[in-house]
mmCIF file of C-alpha atoms in Angstrom:
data_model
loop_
_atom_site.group_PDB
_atom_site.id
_atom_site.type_symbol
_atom_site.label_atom_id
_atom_site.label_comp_id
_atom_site.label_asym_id
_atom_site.label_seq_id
_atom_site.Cartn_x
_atom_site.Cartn_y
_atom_site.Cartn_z
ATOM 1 C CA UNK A 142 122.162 18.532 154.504
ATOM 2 C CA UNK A 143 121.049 17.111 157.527
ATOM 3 C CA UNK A 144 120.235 18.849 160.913
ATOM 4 C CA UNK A 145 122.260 18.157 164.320
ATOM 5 C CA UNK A 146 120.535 18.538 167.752
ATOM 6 C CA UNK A 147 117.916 21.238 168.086
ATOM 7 C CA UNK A 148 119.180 24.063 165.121
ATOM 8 C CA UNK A 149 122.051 23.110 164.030
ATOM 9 C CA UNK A 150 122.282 22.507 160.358
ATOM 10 C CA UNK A 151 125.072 20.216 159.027
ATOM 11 C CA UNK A 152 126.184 20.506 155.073
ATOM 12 C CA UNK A 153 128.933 18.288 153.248
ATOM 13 C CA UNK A 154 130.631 20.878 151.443
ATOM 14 C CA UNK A 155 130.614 24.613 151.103
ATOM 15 C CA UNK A 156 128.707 24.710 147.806
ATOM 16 C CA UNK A 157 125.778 23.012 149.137
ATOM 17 C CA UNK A 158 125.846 25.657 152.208
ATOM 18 C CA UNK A 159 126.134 28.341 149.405
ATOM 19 C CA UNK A 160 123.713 27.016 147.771
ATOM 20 C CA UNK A 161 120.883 26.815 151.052
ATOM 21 C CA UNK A 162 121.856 30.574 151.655
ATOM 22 C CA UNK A 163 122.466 32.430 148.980
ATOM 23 C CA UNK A 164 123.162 36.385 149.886
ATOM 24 C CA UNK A 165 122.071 35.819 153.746
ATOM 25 C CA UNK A 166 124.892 34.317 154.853
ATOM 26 C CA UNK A 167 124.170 32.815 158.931
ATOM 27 C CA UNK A 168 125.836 34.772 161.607
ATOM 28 C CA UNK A 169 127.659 31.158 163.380
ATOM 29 C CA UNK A 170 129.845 29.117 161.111
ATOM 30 C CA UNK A 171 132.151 26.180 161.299
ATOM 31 C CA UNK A 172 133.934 24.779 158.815
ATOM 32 C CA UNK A 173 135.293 21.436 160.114
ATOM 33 C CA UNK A 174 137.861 20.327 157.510
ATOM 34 C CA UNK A 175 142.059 19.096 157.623
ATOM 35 C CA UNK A 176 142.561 21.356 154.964
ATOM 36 C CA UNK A 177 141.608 25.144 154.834
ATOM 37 C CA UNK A 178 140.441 25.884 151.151
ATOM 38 C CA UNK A 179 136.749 25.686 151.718
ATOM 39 C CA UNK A 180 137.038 27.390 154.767
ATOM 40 C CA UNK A 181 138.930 30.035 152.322
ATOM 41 C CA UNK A 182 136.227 30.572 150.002
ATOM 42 C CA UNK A 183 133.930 30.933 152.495
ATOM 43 C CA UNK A 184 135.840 33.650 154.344
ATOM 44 C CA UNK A 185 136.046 35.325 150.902
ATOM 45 C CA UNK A 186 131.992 35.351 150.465
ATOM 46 C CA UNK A 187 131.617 36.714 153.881
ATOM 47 C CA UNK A 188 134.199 39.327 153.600
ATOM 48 C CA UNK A 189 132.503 40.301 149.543
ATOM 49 C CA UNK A 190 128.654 40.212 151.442
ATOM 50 C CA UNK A 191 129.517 42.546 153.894
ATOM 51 C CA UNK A 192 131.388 45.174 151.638
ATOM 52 C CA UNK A 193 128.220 44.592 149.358
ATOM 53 C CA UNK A 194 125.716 45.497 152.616
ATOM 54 C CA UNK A 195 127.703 48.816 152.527
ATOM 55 C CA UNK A 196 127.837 49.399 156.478
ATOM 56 C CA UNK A 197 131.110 50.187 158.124
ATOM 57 C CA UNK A 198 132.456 46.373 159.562
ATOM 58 C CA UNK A 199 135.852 45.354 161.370
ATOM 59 C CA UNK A 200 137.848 41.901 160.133
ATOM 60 C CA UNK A 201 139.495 40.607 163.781
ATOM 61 C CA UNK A 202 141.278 37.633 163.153
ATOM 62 C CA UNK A 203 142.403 34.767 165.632
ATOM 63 C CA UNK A 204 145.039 32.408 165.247
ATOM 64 C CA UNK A 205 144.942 30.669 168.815
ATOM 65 C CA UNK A 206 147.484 31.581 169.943
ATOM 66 C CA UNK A 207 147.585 31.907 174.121
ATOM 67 C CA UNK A 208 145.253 34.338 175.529
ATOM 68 C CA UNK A 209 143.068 34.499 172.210
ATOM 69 C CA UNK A 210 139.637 32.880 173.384
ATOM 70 C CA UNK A 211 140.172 35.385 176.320
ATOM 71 C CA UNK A 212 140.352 38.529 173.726
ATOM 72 C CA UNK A 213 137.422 36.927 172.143
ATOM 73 C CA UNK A 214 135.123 36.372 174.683
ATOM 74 C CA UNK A 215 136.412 40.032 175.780
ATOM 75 C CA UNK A 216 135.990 41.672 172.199
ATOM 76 C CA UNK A 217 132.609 39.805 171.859
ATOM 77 C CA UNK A 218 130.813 40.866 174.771
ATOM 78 C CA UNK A 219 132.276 44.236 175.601
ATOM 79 C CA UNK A 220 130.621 46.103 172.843
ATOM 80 C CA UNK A 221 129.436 49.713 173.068
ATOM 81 C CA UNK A 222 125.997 50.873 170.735
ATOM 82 C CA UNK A 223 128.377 52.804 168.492
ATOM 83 C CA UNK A 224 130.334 49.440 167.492
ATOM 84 C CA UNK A 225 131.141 48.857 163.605
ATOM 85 C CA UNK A 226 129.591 45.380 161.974
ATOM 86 C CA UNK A 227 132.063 42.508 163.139
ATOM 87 C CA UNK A 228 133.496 39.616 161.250
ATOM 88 C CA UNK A 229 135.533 37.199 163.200
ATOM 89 C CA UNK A 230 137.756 34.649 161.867
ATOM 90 C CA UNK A 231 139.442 31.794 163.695
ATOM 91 C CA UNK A 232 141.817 29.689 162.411
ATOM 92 C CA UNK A 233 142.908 26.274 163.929
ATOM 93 C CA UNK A 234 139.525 26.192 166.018
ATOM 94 C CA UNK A 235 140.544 22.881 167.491
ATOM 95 C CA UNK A 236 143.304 24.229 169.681
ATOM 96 C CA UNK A 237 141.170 27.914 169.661
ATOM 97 C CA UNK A 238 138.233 25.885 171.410
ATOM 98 C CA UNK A 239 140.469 23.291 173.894
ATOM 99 C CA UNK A 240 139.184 25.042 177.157
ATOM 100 C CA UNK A 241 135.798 24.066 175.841
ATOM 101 C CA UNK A 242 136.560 21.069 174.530
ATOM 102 C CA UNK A 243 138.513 20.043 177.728
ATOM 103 C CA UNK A 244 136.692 21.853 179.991
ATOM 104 C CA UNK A 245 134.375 21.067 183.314
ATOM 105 C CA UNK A 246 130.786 20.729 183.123
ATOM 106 C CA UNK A 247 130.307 23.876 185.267
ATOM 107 C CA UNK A 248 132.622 26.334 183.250
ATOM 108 C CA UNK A 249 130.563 25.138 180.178
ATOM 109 C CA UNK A 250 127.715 25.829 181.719
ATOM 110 C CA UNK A 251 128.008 29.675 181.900
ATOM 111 C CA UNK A 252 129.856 29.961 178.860
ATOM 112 C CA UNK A 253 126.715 28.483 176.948
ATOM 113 C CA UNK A 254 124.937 30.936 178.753
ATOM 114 C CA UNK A 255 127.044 33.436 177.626
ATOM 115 C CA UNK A 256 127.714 32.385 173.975
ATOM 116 C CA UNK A 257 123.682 31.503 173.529
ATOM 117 C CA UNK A 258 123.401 35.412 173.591
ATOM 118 C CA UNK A 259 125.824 35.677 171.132
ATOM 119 C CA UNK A 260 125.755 39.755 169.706
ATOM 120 C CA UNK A 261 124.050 40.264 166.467
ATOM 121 C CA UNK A 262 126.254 42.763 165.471
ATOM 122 C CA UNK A 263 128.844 40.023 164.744
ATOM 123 C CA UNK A 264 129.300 37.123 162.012
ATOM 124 C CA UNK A 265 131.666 34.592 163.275
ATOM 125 C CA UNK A 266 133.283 32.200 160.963
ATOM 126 C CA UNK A 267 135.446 28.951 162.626
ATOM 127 C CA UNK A 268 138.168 26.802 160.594
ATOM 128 C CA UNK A 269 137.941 23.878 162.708
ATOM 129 C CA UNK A 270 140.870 21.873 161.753
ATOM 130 C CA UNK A 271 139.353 18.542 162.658
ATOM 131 C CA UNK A 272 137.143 15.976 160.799
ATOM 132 C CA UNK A 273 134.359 16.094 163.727
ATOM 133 C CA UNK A 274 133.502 19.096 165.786
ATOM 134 C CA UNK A 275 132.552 17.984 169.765
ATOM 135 C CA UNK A 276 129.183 18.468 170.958
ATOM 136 C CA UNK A 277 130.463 20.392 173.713
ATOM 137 C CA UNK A 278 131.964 23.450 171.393
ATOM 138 C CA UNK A 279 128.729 23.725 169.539
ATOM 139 C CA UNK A 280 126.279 23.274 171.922
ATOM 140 C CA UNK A 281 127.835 26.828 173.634
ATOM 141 C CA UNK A 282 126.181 29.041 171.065
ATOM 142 C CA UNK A 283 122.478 27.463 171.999
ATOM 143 C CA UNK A 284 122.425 25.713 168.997
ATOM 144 C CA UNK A 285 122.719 28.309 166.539
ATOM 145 C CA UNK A 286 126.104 27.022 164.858
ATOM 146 C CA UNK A 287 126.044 25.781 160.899
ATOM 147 C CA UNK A 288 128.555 23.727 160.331
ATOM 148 C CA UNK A 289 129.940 22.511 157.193
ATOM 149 C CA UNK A 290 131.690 18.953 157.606
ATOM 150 C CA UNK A 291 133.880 18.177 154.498
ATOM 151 C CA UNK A 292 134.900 14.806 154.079
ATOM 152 C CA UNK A 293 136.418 12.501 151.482
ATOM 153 C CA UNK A 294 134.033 11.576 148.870
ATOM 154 C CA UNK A 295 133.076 7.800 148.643
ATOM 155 C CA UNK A 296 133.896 6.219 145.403
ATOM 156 C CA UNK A 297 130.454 6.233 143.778
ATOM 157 C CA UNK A 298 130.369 9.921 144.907
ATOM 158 C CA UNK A 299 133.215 11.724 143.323
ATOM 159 C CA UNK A 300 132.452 12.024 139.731
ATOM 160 C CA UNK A 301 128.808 13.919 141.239
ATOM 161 C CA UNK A 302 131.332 16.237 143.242
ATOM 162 C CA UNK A 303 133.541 17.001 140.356
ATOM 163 C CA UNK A 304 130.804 17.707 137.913
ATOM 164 C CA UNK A 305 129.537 20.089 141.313
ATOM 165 C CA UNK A 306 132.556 21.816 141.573
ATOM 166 C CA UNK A 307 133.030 22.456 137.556
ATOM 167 C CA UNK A 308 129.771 24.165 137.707
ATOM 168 C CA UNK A 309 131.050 26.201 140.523
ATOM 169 C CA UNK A 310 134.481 27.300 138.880
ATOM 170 C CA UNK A 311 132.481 27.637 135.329
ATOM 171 C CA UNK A 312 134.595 25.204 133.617
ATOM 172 C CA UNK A 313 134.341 21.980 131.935
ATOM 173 C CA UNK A 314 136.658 18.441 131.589
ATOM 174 C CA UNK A 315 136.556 16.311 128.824
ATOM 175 C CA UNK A 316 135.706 12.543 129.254
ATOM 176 C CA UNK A 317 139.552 11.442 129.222
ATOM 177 C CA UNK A 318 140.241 14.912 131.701
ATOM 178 C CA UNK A 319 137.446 14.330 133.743
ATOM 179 C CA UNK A 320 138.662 10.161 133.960
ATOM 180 C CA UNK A 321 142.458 11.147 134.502
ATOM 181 C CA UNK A 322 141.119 14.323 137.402
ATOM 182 C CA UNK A 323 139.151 11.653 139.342
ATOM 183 C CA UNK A 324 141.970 9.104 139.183
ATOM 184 C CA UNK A 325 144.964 11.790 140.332
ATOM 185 C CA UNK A 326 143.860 14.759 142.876
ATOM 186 C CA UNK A 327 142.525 13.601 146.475
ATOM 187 C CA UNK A 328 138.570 12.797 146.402
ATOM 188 C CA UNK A 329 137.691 16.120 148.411
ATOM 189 C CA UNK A 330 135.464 19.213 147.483
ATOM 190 C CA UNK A 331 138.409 21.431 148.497
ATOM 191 C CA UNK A 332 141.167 19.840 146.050
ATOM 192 C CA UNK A 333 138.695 19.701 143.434
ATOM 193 C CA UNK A 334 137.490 23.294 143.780
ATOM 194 C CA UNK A 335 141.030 24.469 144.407
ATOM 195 C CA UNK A 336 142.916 22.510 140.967
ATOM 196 C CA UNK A 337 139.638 23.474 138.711
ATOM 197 C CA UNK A 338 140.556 27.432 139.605
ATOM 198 C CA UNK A 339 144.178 26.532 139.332
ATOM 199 C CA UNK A 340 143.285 25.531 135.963
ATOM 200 C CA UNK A 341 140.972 28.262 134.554
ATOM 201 C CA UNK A 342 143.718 30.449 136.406
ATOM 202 C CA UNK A 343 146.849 29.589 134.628
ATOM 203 C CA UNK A 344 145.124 28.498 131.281
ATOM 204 C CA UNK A 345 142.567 30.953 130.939
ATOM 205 C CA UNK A 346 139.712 29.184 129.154
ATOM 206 C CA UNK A 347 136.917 27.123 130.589
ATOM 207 C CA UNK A 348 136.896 23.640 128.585
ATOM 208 C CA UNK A 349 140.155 21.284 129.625
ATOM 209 C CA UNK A 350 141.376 18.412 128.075
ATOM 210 C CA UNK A 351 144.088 15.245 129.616
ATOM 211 C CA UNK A 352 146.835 17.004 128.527
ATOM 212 C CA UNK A 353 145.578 20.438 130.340
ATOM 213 C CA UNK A 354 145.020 18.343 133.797
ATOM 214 C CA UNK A 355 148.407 16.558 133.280
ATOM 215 C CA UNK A 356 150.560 19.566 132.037
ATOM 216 C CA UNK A 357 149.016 22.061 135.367
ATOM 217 C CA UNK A 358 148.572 19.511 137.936
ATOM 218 C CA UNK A 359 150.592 16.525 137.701
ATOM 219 C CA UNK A 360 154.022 18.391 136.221
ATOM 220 C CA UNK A 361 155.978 19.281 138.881
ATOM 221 C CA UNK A 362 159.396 19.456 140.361
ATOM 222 C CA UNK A 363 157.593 18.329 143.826
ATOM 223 C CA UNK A 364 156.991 14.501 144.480
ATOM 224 C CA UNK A 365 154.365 13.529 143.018
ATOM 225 C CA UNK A 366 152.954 10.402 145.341
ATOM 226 C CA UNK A 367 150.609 9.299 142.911
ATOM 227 C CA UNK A 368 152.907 8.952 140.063
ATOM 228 C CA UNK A 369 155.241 6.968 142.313
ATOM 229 C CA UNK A 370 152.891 4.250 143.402
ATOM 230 C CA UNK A 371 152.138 3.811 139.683
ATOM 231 C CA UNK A 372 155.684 3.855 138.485
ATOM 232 C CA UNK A 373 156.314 0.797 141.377
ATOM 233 C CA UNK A 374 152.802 -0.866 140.222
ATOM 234 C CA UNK A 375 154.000 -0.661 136.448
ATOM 235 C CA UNK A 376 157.897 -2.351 137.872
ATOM 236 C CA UNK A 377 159.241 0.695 136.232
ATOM 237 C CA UNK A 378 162.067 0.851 137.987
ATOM 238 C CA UNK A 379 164.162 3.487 136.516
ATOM 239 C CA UNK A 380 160.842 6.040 136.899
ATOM 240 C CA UNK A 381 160.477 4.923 140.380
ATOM 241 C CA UNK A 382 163.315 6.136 141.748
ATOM 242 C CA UNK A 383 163.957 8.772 139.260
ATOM 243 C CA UNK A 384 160.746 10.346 140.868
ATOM 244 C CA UNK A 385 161.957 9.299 144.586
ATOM 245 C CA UNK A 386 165.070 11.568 144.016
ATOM 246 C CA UNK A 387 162.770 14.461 144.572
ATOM 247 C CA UNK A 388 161.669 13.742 147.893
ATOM 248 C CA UNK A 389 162.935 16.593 150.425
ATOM 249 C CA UNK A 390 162.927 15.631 153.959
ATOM 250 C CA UNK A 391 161.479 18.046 156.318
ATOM 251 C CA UNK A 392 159.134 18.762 153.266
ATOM 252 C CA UNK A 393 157.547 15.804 151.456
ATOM 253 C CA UNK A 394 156.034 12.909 153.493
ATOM 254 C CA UNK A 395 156.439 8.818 152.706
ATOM 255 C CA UNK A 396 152.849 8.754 154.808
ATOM 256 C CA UNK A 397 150.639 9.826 151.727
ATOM 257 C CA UNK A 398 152.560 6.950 149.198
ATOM 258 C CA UNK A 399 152.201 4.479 151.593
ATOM 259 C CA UNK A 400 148.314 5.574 152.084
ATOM 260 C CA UNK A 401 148.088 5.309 148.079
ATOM 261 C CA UNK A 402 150.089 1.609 147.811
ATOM 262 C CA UNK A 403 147.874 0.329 150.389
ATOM 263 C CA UNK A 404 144.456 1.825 148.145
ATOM 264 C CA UNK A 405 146.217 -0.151 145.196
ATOM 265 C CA UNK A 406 147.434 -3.298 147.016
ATOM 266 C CA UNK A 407 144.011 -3.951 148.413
ATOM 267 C CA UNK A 408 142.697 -3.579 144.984
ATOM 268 C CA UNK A 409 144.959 -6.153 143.303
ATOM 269 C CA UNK A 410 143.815 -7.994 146.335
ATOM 270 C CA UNK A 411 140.210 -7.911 145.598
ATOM 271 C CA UNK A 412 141.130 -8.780 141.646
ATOM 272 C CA UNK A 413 142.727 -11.531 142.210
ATOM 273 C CA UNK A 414 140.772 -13.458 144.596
ATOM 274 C CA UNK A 415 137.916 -12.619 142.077
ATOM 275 C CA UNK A 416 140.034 -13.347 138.788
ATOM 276 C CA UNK A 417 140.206 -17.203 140.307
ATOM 277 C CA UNK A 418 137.330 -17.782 141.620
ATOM 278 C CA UNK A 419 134.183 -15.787 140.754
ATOM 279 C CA UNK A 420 134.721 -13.730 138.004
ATOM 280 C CA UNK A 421 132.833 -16.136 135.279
ATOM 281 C CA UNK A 422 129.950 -16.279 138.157
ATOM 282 C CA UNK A 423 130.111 -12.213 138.492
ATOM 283 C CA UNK A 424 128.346 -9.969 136.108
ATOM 284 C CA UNK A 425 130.627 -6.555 135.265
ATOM 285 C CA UNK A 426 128.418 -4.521 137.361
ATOM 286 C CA UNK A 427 129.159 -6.715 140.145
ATOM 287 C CA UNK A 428 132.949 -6.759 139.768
ATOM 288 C CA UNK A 429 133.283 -2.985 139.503
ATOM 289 C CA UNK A 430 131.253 -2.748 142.508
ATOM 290 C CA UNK A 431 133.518 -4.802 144.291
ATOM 291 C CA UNK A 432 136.717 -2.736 142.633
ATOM 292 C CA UNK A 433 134.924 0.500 143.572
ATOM 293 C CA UNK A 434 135.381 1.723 139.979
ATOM 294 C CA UNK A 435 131.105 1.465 139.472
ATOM 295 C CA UNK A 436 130.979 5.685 139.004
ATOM 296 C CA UNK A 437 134.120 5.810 136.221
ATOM 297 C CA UNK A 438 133.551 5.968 133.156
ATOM 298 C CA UNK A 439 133.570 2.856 131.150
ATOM 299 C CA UNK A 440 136.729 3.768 129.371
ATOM 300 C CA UNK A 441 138.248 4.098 132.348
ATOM 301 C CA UNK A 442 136.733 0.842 133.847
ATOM 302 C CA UNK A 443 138.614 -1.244 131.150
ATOM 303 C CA UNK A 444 141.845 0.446 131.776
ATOM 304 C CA UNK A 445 141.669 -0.153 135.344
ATOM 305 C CA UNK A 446 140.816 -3.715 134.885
ATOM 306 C CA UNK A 447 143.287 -4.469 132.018
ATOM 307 C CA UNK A 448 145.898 -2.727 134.355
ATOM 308 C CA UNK A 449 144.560 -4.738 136.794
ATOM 309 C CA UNK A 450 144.975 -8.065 135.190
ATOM 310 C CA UNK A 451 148.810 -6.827 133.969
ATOM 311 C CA UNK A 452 149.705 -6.320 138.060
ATOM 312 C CA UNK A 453 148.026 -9.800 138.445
ATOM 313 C CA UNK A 454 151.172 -11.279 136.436
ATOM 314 C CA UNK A 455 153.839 -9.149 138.893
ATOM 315 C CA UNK A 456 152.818 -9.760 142.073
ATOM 316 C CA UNK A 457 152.187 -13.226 143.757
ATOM 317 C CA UNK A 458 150.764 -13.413 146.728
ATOM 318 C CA UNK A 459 154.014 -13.566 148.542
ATOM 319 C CA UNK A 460 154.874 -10.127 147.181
ATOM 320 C CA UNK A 461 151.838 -9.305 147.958
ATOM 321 C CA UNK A 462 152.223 -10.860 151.960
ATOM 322 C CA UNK A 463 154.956 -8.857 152.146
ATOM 323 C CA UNK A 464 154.071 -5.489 150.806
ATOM 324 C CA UNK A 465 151.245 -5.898 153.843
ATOM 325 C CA UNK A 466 153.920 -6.364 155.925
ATOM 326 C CA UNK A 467 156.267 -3.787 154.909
ATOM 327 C CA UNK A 468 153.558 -0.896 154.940
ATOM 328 C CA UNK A 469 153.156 -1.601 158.379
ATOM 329 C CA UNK A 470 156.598 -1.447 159.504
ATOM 330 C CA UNK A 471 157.626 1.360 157.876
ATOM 331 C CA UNK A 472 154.816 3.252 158.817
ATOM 332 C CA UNK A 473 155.571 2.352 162.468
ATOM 333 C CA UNK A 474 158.627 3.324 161.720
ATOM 334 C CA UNK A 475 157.886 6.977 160.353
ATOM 335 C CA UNK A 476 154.994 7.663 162.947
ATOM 336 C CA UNK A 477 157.224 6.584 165.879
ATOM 337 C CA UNK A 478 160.232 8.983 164.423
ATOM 338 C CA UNK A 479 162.241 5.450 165.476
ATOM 339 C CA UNK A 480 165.623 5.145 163.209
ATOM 340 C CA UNK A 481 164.161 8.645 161.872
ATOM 341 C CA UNK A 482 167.695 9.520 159.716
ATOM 342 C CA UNK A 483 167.406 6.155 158.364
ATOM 343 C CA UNK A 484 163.855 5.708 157.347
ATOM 344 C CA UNK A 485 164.724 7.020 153.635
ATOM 345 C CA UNK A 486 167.108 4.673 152.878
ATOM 346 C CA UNK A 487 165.848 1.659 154.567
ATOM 347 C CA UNK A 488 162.546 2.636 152.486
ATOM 348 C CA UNK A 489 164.689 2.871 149.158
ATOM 349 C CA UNK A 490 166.412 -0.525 150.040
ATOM 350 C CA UNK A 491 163.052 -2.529 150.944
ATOM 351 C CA UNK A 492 161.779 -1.225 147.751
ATOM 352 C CA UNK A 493 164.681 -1.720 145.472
ATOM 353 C CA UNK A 494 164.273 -5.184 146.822
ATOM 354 C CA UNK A 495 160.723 -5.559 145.964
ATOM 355 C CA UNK A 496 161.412 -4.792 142.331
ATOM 356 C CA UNK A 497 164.027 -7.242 142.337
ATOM 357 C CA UNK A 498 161.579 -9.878 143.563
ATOM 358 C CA UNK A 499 159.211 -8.668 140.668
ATOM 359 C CA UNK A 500 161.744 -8.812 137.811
ATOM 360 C CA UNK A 501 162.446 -12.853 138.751
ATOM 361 C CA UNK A 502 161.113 -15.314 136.484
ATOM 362 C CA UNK A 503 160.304 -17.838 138.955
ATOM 363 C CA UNK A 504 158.345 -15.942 140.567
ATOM 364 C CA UNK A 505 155.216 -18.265 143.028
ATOM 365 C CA UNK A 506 152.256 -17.035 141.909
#
């Protein structure tokens, strides 16, 4: 937790806020996050506290749509003594808050004064869509905002925020589970809390093993983006596009692959330049550090450096060139919406020719 101009408290995730605040939950609160699960939970604890306080309270809801911050500022400050206990919930904050956010320093100016006197009779609780929140949206309530900015974890961070969020759920991995969780779902407090209750939802016990984590949250009829880059990583051809025949446009994206190749690519980078030249000067430590495996598990240490070593053999440095290449173009290419109805196939053809290149013999390394 760290603390933000004058009052305002900052917290990483919504179990260390929790945690600060127990039953008293603050009256300002945004969650700035991409995704909305935290920002779920939390809704959840405010909406539980208040039935527990007993008093008669009102749920109003915004979804910013036009003419909503009017009905708030209008709802907010237009109270009469009699007035039930408010909790308000806006969703999408980032377009909720634009004539803040975009606004003149003048208009701010009395809307701070405004918002500093914010009524106590109301809780107010903000999914702001957005990794960063702007100074000038929080600095309107006088600096009484908390706000809980989730991001990623870092590499030598997620096994601490996994082992957090199974003592939030109430549930536990084992080693190869916990090794095969960290490796699959996105590094974030909100996936983690959201596949652990998936879990202990559809399974109903509290201790998982590998074949739990791969059986709930890896099975699918959806493409799985993960699977795919290892499927092209392993040459397995057949797998590859056997999994690729799932993709639904309009649905699935090529963005989060191509996000997950590049992760992998500049991994193999990083091995080989220290297979051939430093690793007999590097202690293990020291490698892994450089890998960004130094928080797995040593199990899963050696696999990723045997796997590693096995990719080393595939893909020269000219396949290598050219993946670089190729993950820029054809994320131009997606991005832009350029060639749009042709972006699938000439994806499936630069690929097919990629494991073409990596089933030759003579292939540079």
């Amino acid at each position: 937790m760290k603390v933000t101009g004058a009052k305002t408290k900052e917290y990483k995730n919504s179990i260390e806020f929790l945690s600060d605040f127990g039953k008293d939950l603050p009256q300002i609160v945004f969650v700035a996050s991409k995704e909305s699960y935290e920002f779920e939970i939390l809704a959840e604890k405010y909406k539980e506290a208040i039935k527990k306080s007993g008093e008669a309270f009102e749920i109003v809801i915004f979804v910013s749509e036009p003419g909503d911050f009017e009905r708030f500022q209008s709802e907010a400050f237009n109270l009469d003594m009699f007035s039930a206990r408010k909790l308000f919930i806006i969703k999408s904050g980032l377009e909720f808050f634009k004539p803040i956010s975009g606004g003149k320093g003048k208009n701010n100016e009395s809307l701070q004064k405004q918002f500093s006197n914010f009524p106590d009779s109301i809780q107010l609780l903000v999914h702001y869509n957005h990794w960063e929140v702007p100074a000038k949206v929080l600095q309107i309530f006088g600096g009484k905002v908390n706000l809980v900015k989730t991001k990623n974890f870092y590499p030598n961070e997620t096994r601490g925020g996994l082992l957090q969020a199974c003592k939030e759920i109430g549930v536990q991995l084992e080693e190869d589970a916990m090794d095969q969780f960290l490796h699959k779902i996105p590094p974030s407090m909100g996936a983690y809390l959201q596949s652990l209750s998936k879990l202990k939802l559809y399974l109903g016990k509290k201790t998982f093993t590998k074949q739990d984590i791969e059986d709930v949250l890896l099975f699918s009829g959806e493409l799985n983006s993960s699977g795919l880059v290892d499927f092209f990583m392993e040459s397995d051809r057949i797998r590859f596009f056997k999994e690729l025949s799932k993709f639904q446009k309009g649905k699935d994206s090529l963005l989060l692959f191509l996000t997950i190749l590049k992760e992998r690519i500049d991994q193999l980078r990083k091995y080989k330049i220290i297979s051939r030249k430093y690793e007999a000067s590097l202690s293990d430590d020291e490698i892994y550090e450089y890998l960004d495996i130094q928080s797995y598990s040593p199990a899963r240490k050696n696999f990723v450096r045997n796997r590693l070593k096995k990719e080393a053999s595939f893909f020269s440095d000219k396949i290598v060139s050219e993946l670089y290449d190729f993950l820029i173009e054809i994320n131009i290419r997606i991005k832009t919406g350029s060639e749009k109805e042709e972006s699938e196939f000439y994806f499936s053809r630069r690929m097919e020719n990629f494991f073409l290149q990596l089933r030759r013999k003579d292939r540079i390394l």
